[in-house]
N, CA and C atoms as an extended XYZ file, in Angstrom:
492
Properties=species:S:1:pos:R:3:atomname:S:1:resname:S:1:resid:I:1 pbc="F F F"
N       182.751      241.794      151.891 N   UNK     1
C       183.288      241.254      150.636 CA  UNK     1
C       184.329      240.252      150.998 C   UNK     1
N       185.299      240.547      151.853 N   UNK     2
C       186.399      239.822      152.179 CA  UNK     2
C       185.786      238.426      152.983 C   UNK     2
N       184.703      238.465      153.927 N   UNK     3
C       184.172      237.506      154.226 CA  UNK     3
C       183.461      236.548      153.352 C   UNK     3
N       183.011      236.975      152.228 N   UNK     4
C       182.361      236.342      151.221 CA  UNK     4
C       183.564      235.673      150.263 C   UNK     4
N       184.486      236.134      150.090 N   UNK     5
C       185.610      235.537      149.404 CA  UNK     5
C       186.320      234.536      150.131 C   UNK     5
N       186.378      234.754      151.449 N   UNK     6
C       187.186      233.748      152.205 CA  UNK     6
C       186.118      232.594      152.326 C   UNK     6
N       184.865      232.699      152.442 N   UNK     7
C       183.708      231.544      152.437 CA  UNK     7
C       183.868      230.970      151.165 C   UNK     7
N       183.992      231.412      150.025 N   UNK     8
C       183.932      230.905      148.825 CA  UNK     8
C       185.263      230.129      148.825 C   UNK     8
N       186.200      230.559      149.153 N   UNK     9
C       187.563      229.787      149.200 CA  UNK     9
C       187.438      228.447      150.066 C   UNK     9
N       186.862      228.582      151.136 N   UNK    10
C       186.801      227.509      152.119 CA  UNK    10
C       185.848      226.463      151.739 C   UNK    10
N       184.714      226.813      151.004 N   UNK    11
C       183.919      225.983      150.126 CA  UNK    11
C       184.624      225.238      149.036 C   UNK    11
N       185.472      225.871      148.215 N   UNK    12
C       186.099      225.131      147.147 CA  UNK    12
C       186.953      224.149      147.793 C   UNK    12
N       187.589      224.572      148.920 N   UNK    13
C       188.780      223.614      149.343 CA  UNK    13
C       187.802      222.467      149.778 C   UNK    13
N       186.998      222.503      150.756 N   UNK    14
C       186.051      221.383      151.230 CA  UNK    14
C       185.559      220.715      149.911 C   UNK    14
N       185.161      221.201      149.135 N   UNK    15
C       184.726      220.452      148.027 CA  UNK    15
C       185.742      219.638      147.270 C   UNK    15
N       186.917      220.153      147.034 N   UNK    16
C       188.198      219.410      146.401 CA  UNK    16
C       188.419      218.246      147.449 C   UNK    16
N       188.412      218.347      148.691 N   UNK    17
C       188.738      217.294      149.702 CA  UNK    17
C       187.805      216.220      149.616 C   UNK    17
N       186.410      216.509      149.348 N   UNK    18
C       185.620      215.544      149.269 CA  UNK    18
C       185.799      214.607      148.192 C   UNK    18
N       185.992      215.439      146.986 N   UNK    19
C       186.094      214.725      145.789 CA  UNK    19
C       187.371      213.759      145.808 C   UNK    19
N       188.570      214.211      146.340 N   UNK    20
C       189.797      213.596      146.724 CA  UNK    20
C       189.342      212.104      147.367 C   UNK    20
N       188.468      212.310      148.367 N   UNK    21
C       188.237      211.220      149.232 CA  UNK    21
C       187.427      210.064      148.497 C   UNK    21
N       186.376      210.643      147.565 N   UNK    22
C       185.500      209.820      146.956 CA  UNK    22
C       186.396      208.945      145.988 C   UNK    22
N       187.344      209.540      145.304 N   UNK    23
C       188.312      208.910      144.212 CA  UNK    23
C       188.935      207.737      145.124 C   UNK    23
N       189.508      208.045      146.180 N   UNK    24
C       190.171      207.223      146.771 CA  UNK    24
C       189.340      205.870      147.240 C   UNK    24
N       187.934      206.105      147.592 N   UNK    25
C       187.260      205.030      147.968 CA  UNK    25
C       186.816      204.175      146.635 C   UNK    25
N       186.711      204.667      145.507 N   UNK    26
C       186.253      203.891      144.501 CA  UNK    26
C       187.486      203.214      143.956 C   UNK    26
N       188.762      203.515      144.200 N   UNK    27
C       189.791      202.794      143.781 CA  UNK    27
C       190.012      201.632      144.456 C   UNK    27
N       189.909      200.409      143.804 N   UNK    28
C       190.131      199.053      144.453 CA  UNK    28
C       191.336      198.481      144.130 C   UNK    28
N       191.811      197.670      145.009 N   UNK    29
C       193.082      196.917      144.676 CA  UNK    29
C       192.710      195.328      144.253 C   UNK    29
N       192.881      194.961      143.019 N   UNK    30
C       192.348      193.702      142.451 CA  UNK    30
C       193.643      192.882      142.629 C   UNK    30
N       194.860      192.860      143.323 N   UNK    31
C       195.845      192.138      143.301 CA  UNK    31
C       195.721      190.642      143.259 C   UNK    31
N       194.927      190.109      143.769 N   UNK    32
C       194.787      188.620      143.820 CA  UNK    32
C       194.299      188.117      142.545 C   UNK    32
N       193.336      188.833      141.846 N   UNK    33
C       192.576      188.477      140.563 CA  UNK    33
C       193.823      188.952      139.454 C   UNK    33
N       194.582      189.834      139.736 N   UNK    34
C       195.758      190.282      138.740 CA  UNK    34
C       196.751      188.991      138.573 C   UNK    34
N       196.942      188.198      139.685 N   UNK    35
C       197.568      187.049      139.511 CA  UNK    35
C       197.233      185.962      138.819 C   UNK    35
N       195.926      186.062      138.395 N   UNK    36
C       195.659      185.009      137.517 CA  UNK    36
C       195.107      185.470      136.019 C   UNK    36
N       195.654      186.737      135.770 N   UNK    37
C       195.398      187.137      134.534 CA  UNK    37
C       195.923      186.362      133.194 C   UNK    37
N       197.080      185.350      133.666 N   UNK    38
C       197.439      184.619      132.622 CA  UNK    38
C       196.627      183.559      131.954 C   UNK    38
N       195.551      183.332      132.742 N   UNK    39
C       194.366      182.294      132.196 CA  UNK    39
C       193.653      182.989      131.076 C   UNK    39
N       193.850      184.134      130.861 N   UNK    40
C       192.935      184.848      129.726 CA  UNK    40
C       193.340      184.422      128.542 C   UNK    40
N       192.503      183.855      127.578 N   UNK    41
C       192.828      183.340      126.355 CA  UNK    41
C       192.083      181.937      126.037 C   UNK    41
N       192.560      181.418      124.955 N   UNK    42
C       191.845      179.994      124.519 CA  UNK    42
C       192.979      178.856      124.728 C   UNK    42
N       192.462      177.743      125.358 N   UNK    43
C       193.246      176.641      125.812 CA  UNK    43
C       192.595      175.571      125.164 C   UNK    43
N       193.639      174.637      124.741 N   UNK    44
C       193.141      173.220      124.122 CA  UNK    44
C       193.892      172.104      124.766 C   UNK    44
N       193.158      170.888      124.748 N   UNK    45
C       193.763      169.665      125.170 CA  UNK    45
C       193.329      168.605      124.248 C   UNK    45
N       193.659      168.293      123.105 N   UNK    46
C       193.313      167.341      122.029 CA  UNK    46
C       194.021      166.234      121.859 C   UNK    46
N       193.433      165.039      122.225 N   UNK    47
C       194.049      163.671      122.182 CA  UNK    47
C       193.093      162.881      121.131 C   UNK    47
N       193.629      161.631      120.914 N   UNK    48
C       192.810      160.782      120.139 CA  UNK    48
C       191.284      160.460      120.652 C   UNK    48
N       191.278      160.637      122.125 N   UNK    49
C       190.090      160.086      122.601 CA  UNK    49
C       189.186      161.265      122.903 C   UNK    49
N       189.474      162.589      122.961 N   UNK    50
C       188.933      163.691      123.355 CA  UNK    50
C       189.403      164.976      123.034 C   UNK    50
N       188.495      165.868      122.945 N   UNK    51
C       188.926      167.219      122.585 CA  UNK    51
C       188.306      168.182      123.941 C   UNK    51
N       189.363      168.920      124.499 N   UNK    52
C       188.954      169.740      125.615 CA  UNK    52
C       189.091      171.248      125.125 C   UNK    52
N       188.289      172.287      125.586 N   UNK    53
C       188.558      173.455      125.347 CA  UNK    53
C       188.190      174.242      126.581 C   UNK    53
N       188.918      175.397      126.842 N   UNK    54
C       188.576      176.334      128.047 CA  UNK    54
C       189.108      177.612      127.509 C   UNK    54
N       188.122      178.552      127.463 N   UNK    55
C       188.108      179.933      127.067 CA  UNK    55
C       187.828      180.883      127.983 C   UNK    55
N       188.883      181.636      128.379 N   UNK    56
C       188.866      182.474      129.523 CA  UNK    56
C       188.704      184.057      128.912 C   UNK    56
N       187.933      184.818      129.693 N   UNK    57
C       188.228      186.486      129.173 CA  UNK    57
C       188.015      187.186      130.436 C   UNK    57
N       188.400      188.518      130.316 N   UNK    58
C       188.195      189.268      131.347 CA  UNK    58
C       187.196      190.192      131.276 C   UNK    58
N       186.073      190.309      132.226 N   UNK    59
C       185.002      190.813      132.243 CA  UNK    59
C       185.177      192.348      132.745 C   UNK    59
N       185.922      192.561      133.880 N   UNK    60
C       186.165      193.879      134.334 CA  UNK    60
C       187.326      193.650      135.289 C   UNK    60
N       187.862      194.649      135.969 N   UNK    61
C       188.999      194.698      136.857 CA  UNK    61
C       189.047      193.503      137.968 C   UNK    61
N       187.812      193.102      138.376 N   UNK    62
C       187.656      192.041      139.479 CA  UNK    62
C       187.125      190.704      138.932 C   UNK    62
N       186.925      190.437      137.701 N   UNK    63
C       186.137      189.429      137.298 CA  UNK    63
C       186.871      188.928      136.062 C   UNK    63
N       187.065      187.483      135.981 N   UNK    64
C       187.298      186.776      134.901 CA  UNK    64
C       186.201      185.732      134.615 C   UNK    64
N       185.899      185.349      133.247 N   UNK    65
C       184.920      184.412      133.125 CA  UNK    65
C       185.418      183.376      132.166 C   UNK    65
N       184.893      182.158      132.294 N   UNK    66
C       185.326      181.061      131.317 CA  UNK    66
C       184.273      180.102      130.838 C   UNK    66
N       184.554      179.477      129.698 N   UNK    67
C       183.507      178.359      129.188 CA  UNK    67
C       184.535      177.278      128.969 C   UNK    67
N       184.092      175.906      129.466 N   UNK    68
C       184.922      174.800      129.245 CA  UNK    68
C       184.082      173.767      128.884 C   UNK    68
N       184.554      172.930      127.679 N   UNK    69
C       183.717      171.911      127.413 CA  UNK    69
C       184.541      170.758      126.650 C   UNK    69
N       184.300      169.432      126.810 N   UNK    70
C       184.909      168.356      126.375 CA  UNK    70
C       183.983      167.614      125.320 C   UNK    70
N       184.597      167.188      124.062 N   UNK    71
C       184.016      166.534      123.132 CA  UNK    71
C       184.640      165.057      122.991 C   UNK    71
N       183.709      164.070      122.960 N   UNK    72
C       184.265      162.614      122.659 CA  UNK    72
C       183.336      162.130      121.555 C   UNK    72
N       183.670      161.749      120.444 N   UNK    73
C       183.287      161.296      119.185 CA  UNK    73
C       182.097      162.361      118.824 C   UNK    73
N       182.155      163.548      118.580 N   UNK    74
C       181.211      164.473      118.406 CA  UNK    74
C       180.101      164.836      119.239 C   UNK    74
N       180.412      163.904      120.449 N   UNK    75
C       179.454      164.615      121.417 CA  UNK    75
C       179.940      165.358      122.688 C   UNK    75
N       179.249      166.408      123.032 N   UNK    76
C       179.799      167.273      124.043 CA  UNK    76
C       179.506      166.354      125.343 C   UNK    76
N       180.538      165.899      126.252 N   UNK    77
C       180.200      164.995      127.259 CA  UNK    77
C       180.311      165.821      128.579 C   UNK    77
N       180.794      167.090      128.649 N   UNK    78
C       181.082      167.875      129.875 CA  UNK    78
C       181.038      169.334      129.286 C   UNK    78
N       180.473      170.159      129.956 N   UNK    79
C       180.273      171.638      129.691 CA  UNK    79
C       180.005      172.222      131.181 C   UNK    79
N       180.886      173.485      131.195 N   UNK    80
C       180.753      174.444      132.414 CA  UNK    80
C       180.933      175.788      132.160 C   UNK    80
N       180.348      176.722      133.100 N   UNK    81
C       180.856      178.013      132.804 CA  UNK    81
C       181.480      178.384      134.346 C   UNK    81
N       182.443      179.047      134.287 N   UNK    82
C       183.052      179.703      135.476 CA  UNK    82
C       183.223      181.150      135.571 C   UNK    82
N       182.930      181.550      136.879 N   UNK    83
C       183.053      183.023      137.251 CA  UNK    83
C       184.308      183.173      138.404 C   UNK    83
N       185.394      183.914      137.991 N   UNK    84
C       186.388      183.942      139.019 CA  UNK    84
C       186.388      185.361      139.316 C   UNK    84
N       185.954      185.688      140.571 N   UNK    85
C       185.795      187.092      141.088 CA  UNK    85
C       186.456      187.278      142.266 C   UNK    85
N       187.275      188.619      142.308 N   UNK    86
C       187.611      189.063      143.522 CA  UNK    86
C       186.619      190.081      144.243 C   UNK    86
N       186.188      189.581      145.558 N   UNK    87
C       185.209      190.276      146.169 CA  UNK    87
C       186.046      190.530      147.443 C   UNK    87
N       186.379      191.835      147.735 N   UNK    88
C       187.390      192.299      148.793 CA  UNK    88
C       188.520      191.593      148.763 C   UNK    88
N       188.844      191.028      149.980 N   UNK    89
C       190.021      190.160      149.904 CA  UNK    89
C       189.858      188.705      149.525 C   UNK    89
N       188.597      188.199      149.062 N   UNK    90
C       188.326      186.872      148.834 CA  UNK    90
C       188.207      186.697      147.290 C   UNK    90
N       188.757      185.507      146.813 N   UNK    91
C       188.598      185.350      145.316 CA  UNK    91
C       187.706      183.946      145.195 C   UNK    91
N       186.579      184.137      144.616 N   UNK    92
C       185.666      183.293      144.484 CA  UNK    92
C       185.611      182.523      143.025 C   UNK    92
N       185.535      181.232      143.099 N   UNK    93
C       185.465      180.384      141.791 CA  UNK    93
C       184.217      179.729      141.827 C   UNK    93
N       183.309      180.415      140.945 N   UNK    94
C       181.946      179.869      140.934 CA  UNK    94
C       181.776      178.959      139.707 C   UNK    94
N       181.229      177.962      139.707 N   UNK    95
C       181.079      176.975      138.477 CA  UNK    95
C       179.621      176.455      138.576 C   UNK    95
N       179.121      176.379      137.350 N   UNK    96
C       177.864      175.830      136.984 CA  UNK    96
C       178.234      174.961      135.803 C   UNK    96
N       178.167      173.631      136.079 N   UNK    97
C       178.353      172.506      135.335 CA  UNK    97
C       177.087      172.068      134.887 C   UNK    97
N       176.938      172.114      133.560 N   UNK    98
C       175.494      171.751      132.690 CA  UNK    98
C       175.154      170.174      133.244 C   UNK    98
N       174.053      170.083      133.569 N   UNK    99
C       173.486      168.626      133.874 CA  UNK    99
C       174.213      168.182      135.156 C   UNK    99
N       174.560      168.947      136.109 N   UNK   100
C       175.078      168.434      137.450 CA  UNK   100
C       174.612      169.690      138.335 C   UNK   100
N       174.243      169.052      139.526 N   UNK   101
C       174.003      169.939      140.727 CA  UNK   101
C       172.669      170.560      140.359 C   UNK   101
N       171.719      170.067      139.542 N   UNK   102
C       170.717      170.790      139.178 CA  UNK   102
C       170.931      172.143      138.510 C   UNK   102
N       172.191      172.123      137.796 N   UNK   103
C       172.577      173.498      137.058 CA  UNK   103
C       172.776      174.709      138.013 C   UNK   103
N       172.816      174.188      139.225 N   UNK   104
C       173.103      175.470      140.171 CA  UNK   104
C       174.497      175.753      140.552 C   UNK   104
N       174.888      176.985      140.606 N   UNK   105
C       176.270      177.311      140.940 CA  UNK   105
C       176.895      176.778      142.179 C   UNK   105
N       178.161      176.389      142.122 N   UNK   106
C       178.936      175.868      143.388 CA  UNK   106
C       179.939      176.705      143.626 C   UNK   106
N       180.201      177.348      144.626 N   UNK   107
C       181.605      178.400      144.845 CA  UNK   107
C       182.690      177.836      145.522 C   UNK   107
N       183.796      177.949      145.084 N   UNK   108
C       184.877      177.558      145.854 CA  UNK   108
C       185.733      178.761      146.105 C   UNK   108
N       186.725      178.752      147.225 N   UNK   109
C       187.401      179.921      147.620 CA  UNK   109
C       188.718      179.839      147.628 C   UNK   109
N       189.408      180.822      147.213 N   UNK   110
C       190.751      180.767      146.804 CA  UNK   110
C       191.428      180.555      148.222 C   UNK   110
N       192.453      179.547      148.468 N   UNK   111
C       193.155      179.373      149.533 CA  UNK   111
C       194.444      180.038      149.481 C   UNK   111
N       195.177      180.212      150.389 N   UNK   112
C       196.476      180.963      150.320 CA  UNK   112
C       197.383      180.245      149.337 C   UNK   112
N       198.066      180.919      148.395 N   UNK   113
C       198.817      180.289      147.274 CA  UNK   113
C       200.269      179.966      147.657 C   UNK   113
N       200.998      179.183      147.072 N   UNK   114
C       202.227      179.032      147.121 CA  UNK   114
C       202.958      178.320      145.780 C   UNK   114
N       203.912      178.710      145.392 N   UNK   115
C       204.814      178.210      144.159 CA  UNK   115
C       203.837      178.367      142.988 C   UNK   115
N       203.063      179.253      143.071 N   UNK   116
C       202.257      179.548      141.496 CA  UNK   116
C       200.991      178.445      141.586 C   UNK   116
N       200.903      177.887      142.560 N   UNK   117
C       199.557      177.066      142.488 CA  UNK   117
C       198.431      177.873      143.112 C   UNK   117
N       197.455      177.828      142.331 N   UNK   118
C       196.029      178.601      142.867 CA  UNK   118
C       195.092      177.350      143.127 C   UNK   118
N       194.645      177.208      144.444 N   UNK   119
C       193.772      176.342      144.902 CA  UNK   119
C       192.618      176.866      145.482 C   UNK   119
N       191.472      176.401      144.913 N   UNK   120
C       190.035      176.626      145.492 CA  UNK   120
C       189.477      175.643      146.074 C   UNK   120
N       188.793      176.081      147.325 N   UNK   121
C       188.276      174.894      148.019 CA  UNK   121
C       186.798      175.115      148.387 C   UNK   121
N       186.227      174.057      148.363 N   UNK   122
C       184.736      173.916      149.018 CA  UNK   122
C       184.557      172.404      149.769 C   UNK   122
N       184.922      172.491      150.771 N   UNK   123
C       184.961      171.108      151.461 CA  UNK   123
C       183.706      170.603      151.770 C   UNK   123
N       182.426      171.225      151.779 N   UNK   124
C       181.068      170.895      151.701 CA  UNK   124
C       180.626      170.423      150.397 C   UNK   124
N       181.298      170.580      149.387 N   UNK   125
C       180.925      169.967      148.124 CA  UNK   125
C       181.507      168.538      148.003 C   UNK   125
N       180.544      167.654      147.355 N   UNK   126
C       181.039      166.157      147.312 CA  UNK   126
C       182.129      165.772      146.405 C   UNK   126
N       182.125      166.259      145.109 N   UNK   127
C       183.281      166.186      144.184 CA  UNK   127
C       183.054      167.185      143.187 C   UNK   127
N       184.151      167.900      142.899 N   UNK   128
C       185.535      167.980      143.649 CA  UNK   128
C       185.206      168.825      144.882 C   UNK   128
N       186.154      168.669      145.752 N   UNK   129
C       186.151      169.735      146.764 CA  UNK   129
C       187.369      170.692      146.692 C   UNK   129
N       188.328      170.423      145.970 N   UNK   130
C       189.458      171.394      145.570 CA  UNK   130
C       189.557      171.325      143.998 C   UNK   130
N       189.845      172.675      143.461 N   UNK   131
C       190.155      172.711      142.206 CA  UNK   131
C       191.481      173.643      142.194 C   UNK   131
N       192.333      173.013      141.507 N   UNK   132
C       193.672      173.906      141.378 CA  UNK   132
C       194.111      174.242      139.944 C   UNK   132
N       194.760      175.349      139.754 N   UNK   133
C       195.337      175.942      138.602 CA  UNK   133
C       196.975      176.235      138.799 C   UNK   133
N       197.669      175.867      137.857 N   UNK   134
C       199.115      176.279      137.607 CA  UNK   134
C       199.465      176.555      136.264 C   UNK   134
N       200.540      177.343      136.228 N   UNK   135
C       200.996      177.713      134.843 CA  UNK   135
C       202.560      177.365      134.834 C   UNK   135
N       202.713      176.011      134.769 N   UNK   136
C       204.083      175.567      134.837 CA  UNK   136
C       205.224      175.885      133.782 C   UNK   136
N       204.568      176.127      132.739 N   UNK   137
C       205.499      176.760      131.537 CA  UNK   137
C       204.619      177.779      130.930 C   UNK   137
N       205.398      178.675      130.150 N   UNK   138
C       204.644      179.565      129.307 CA  UNK   138
C       203.625      178.987      128.437 C   UNK   138
N       202.422      179.397      128.228 N   UNK   139
C       201.500      178.902      127.204 CA  UNK   139
C       201.024      177.562      127.609 C   UNK   139
N       200.958      177.160      128.893 N   UNK   140
C       200.294      175.900      129.483 CA  UNK   140
C       199.606      176.048      130.654 C   UNK   140
N       198.589      175.196      130.751 N   UNK   141
C       197.846      175.149      132.211 CA  UNK   141
C       197.846      173.688      132.670 C   UNK   141
N       198.239      173.507      133.832 N   UNK   142
C       197.965      172.343      134.583 CA  UNK   142
C       196.736      172.649      135.577 C   UNK   142
N       195.811      171.991      135.553 N   UNK   143
C       194.621      172.070      136.339 CA  UNK   143
C       194.327      170.671      136.873 C   UNK   143
N       193.785      170.556      138.126 N   UNK   144
C       193.188      169.270      138.641 CA  UNK   144
C       192.363      169.400      139.592 C   UNK   144
N       191.345      168.466      139.564 N   UNK   145
C       190.397      168.527      140.699 CA  UNK   145
C       190.711      167.247      141.663 C   UNK   145
N       190.215      167.611      142.920 N   UNK   146
C       190.286      166.611      144.062 CA  UNK   146
C       189.238      166.396      144.858 C   UNK   146
N       189.186      165.202      145.349 N   UNK   147
C       188.027      164.877      146.263 CA  UNK   147
C       187.865      163.455      146.787 C   UNK   147
N       186.763      163.077      147.100 N   UNK   148
C       186.597      161.665      147.595 CA  UNK   148
C       185.303      161.317      146.857 C   UNK   148
N       185.367      159.983      146.333 N   UNK   149
C       184.192      159.321      145.719 CA  UNK   149
C       184.295      157.964      146.277 C   UNK   149
N       183.256      157.660      146.888 N   UNK   150
C       183.180      156.418      147.671 CA  UNK   150
C       184.248      156.167      148.837 C   UNK   150
N       184.379      157.480      149.281 N   UNK   151
C       185.286      157.529      150.589 CA  UNK   151
C       186.748      157.182      150.027 C   UNK   151
N       187.103      157.283      148.699 N   UNK   152
C       188.434      157.037      148.245 CA  UNK   152
C       188.764      158.425      147.607 C   UNK   152
N       190.276      158.782      148.004 N   UNK   153
C       190.653      160.060      147.235 CA  UNK   153
C       190.884      159.768      145.773 C   UNK   153
N       190.380      160.956      145.004 N   UNK   154
C       190.553      161.019      143.800 CA  UNK   154
C       191.219      162.308      143.233 C   UNK   154
N       192.233      162.406      142.363 N   UNK   155
C       192.687      163.470      141.613 CA  UNK   155
C       192.599      163.170      140.318 C   UNK   155
N       192.043      164.297      139.495 N   UNK   156
C       191.950      164.209      137.869 CA  UNK   156
C       192.642      165.353      137.473 C   UNK   156
N       193.651      165.219      136.628 N   UNK   157
C       194.358      166.168      135.930 CA  UNK   157
C       193.805      166.380      134.972 C   UNK   157
N       194.201      167.685      134.286 N   UNK   158
C       193.834      168.438      132.960 CA  UNK   158
C       195.070      169.208      132.477 C   UNK   158
N       195.376      168.986      131.354 N   UNK   159
C       196.590      169.728      130.709 CA  UNK   159
C       196.292      170.437      129.363 C   UNK   159
N       196.453      171.591      129.346 N   UNK   160
C       196.153      172.540      128.180 CA  UNK   160
C       197.291      173.207      127.868 C   UNK   160
N       197.184      173.532      126.574 N   UNK   161
C       198.200      174.417      125.744 CA  UNK   161
C       197.513      175.505      125.257 C   UNK   161
N       198.054      176.782      125.155 N   UNK   162
C       197.294      177.924      124.542 CA  UNK   162
C       196.980      177.687      123.053 C   UNK   162
N       195.949      177.945      122.677 N   UNK   163
C       195.451      177.715      121.308 CA  UNK   163
C       196.095      178.961      120.502 C   UNK   163
N       196.466      178.620      119.208 N   UNK   164
C       196.995      179.524      118.289 CA  UNK   164
C       196.027      180.348      117.450 C   UNK   164
């Protein structure tokens, strides 16, 4: 009887240790994507010439998604979907721009950050090869794209404020 009790106690102990290890394995650290949570929300850039909108939402602990579009004279002249996802230690910024690149996704990888600037890079892509985001003041986004067109370096800036 003592042997049976001891065996049961050992089995319970081993079972608890296995469950503890499984919990440790499934808990992941999404520290890099956490640094970009300020993107979540609705953003606008409205001028006399155009109206641009960028809407971000959190899908889960590792993923943010966005839909961006620009309207000029009641016509949508640009639209894209973005998935921002942390995969292990890498953060991928995947874009599908409608009517560009045969509507296929293009992925950019987060480069090491500094001064609150988040730059995603894909040097194999024609234009842009870099996409950057910063949050210079509360409730604002400064985003810009960089690359070369006709061998000339080009930077295009986008300024958004949080929609109310």
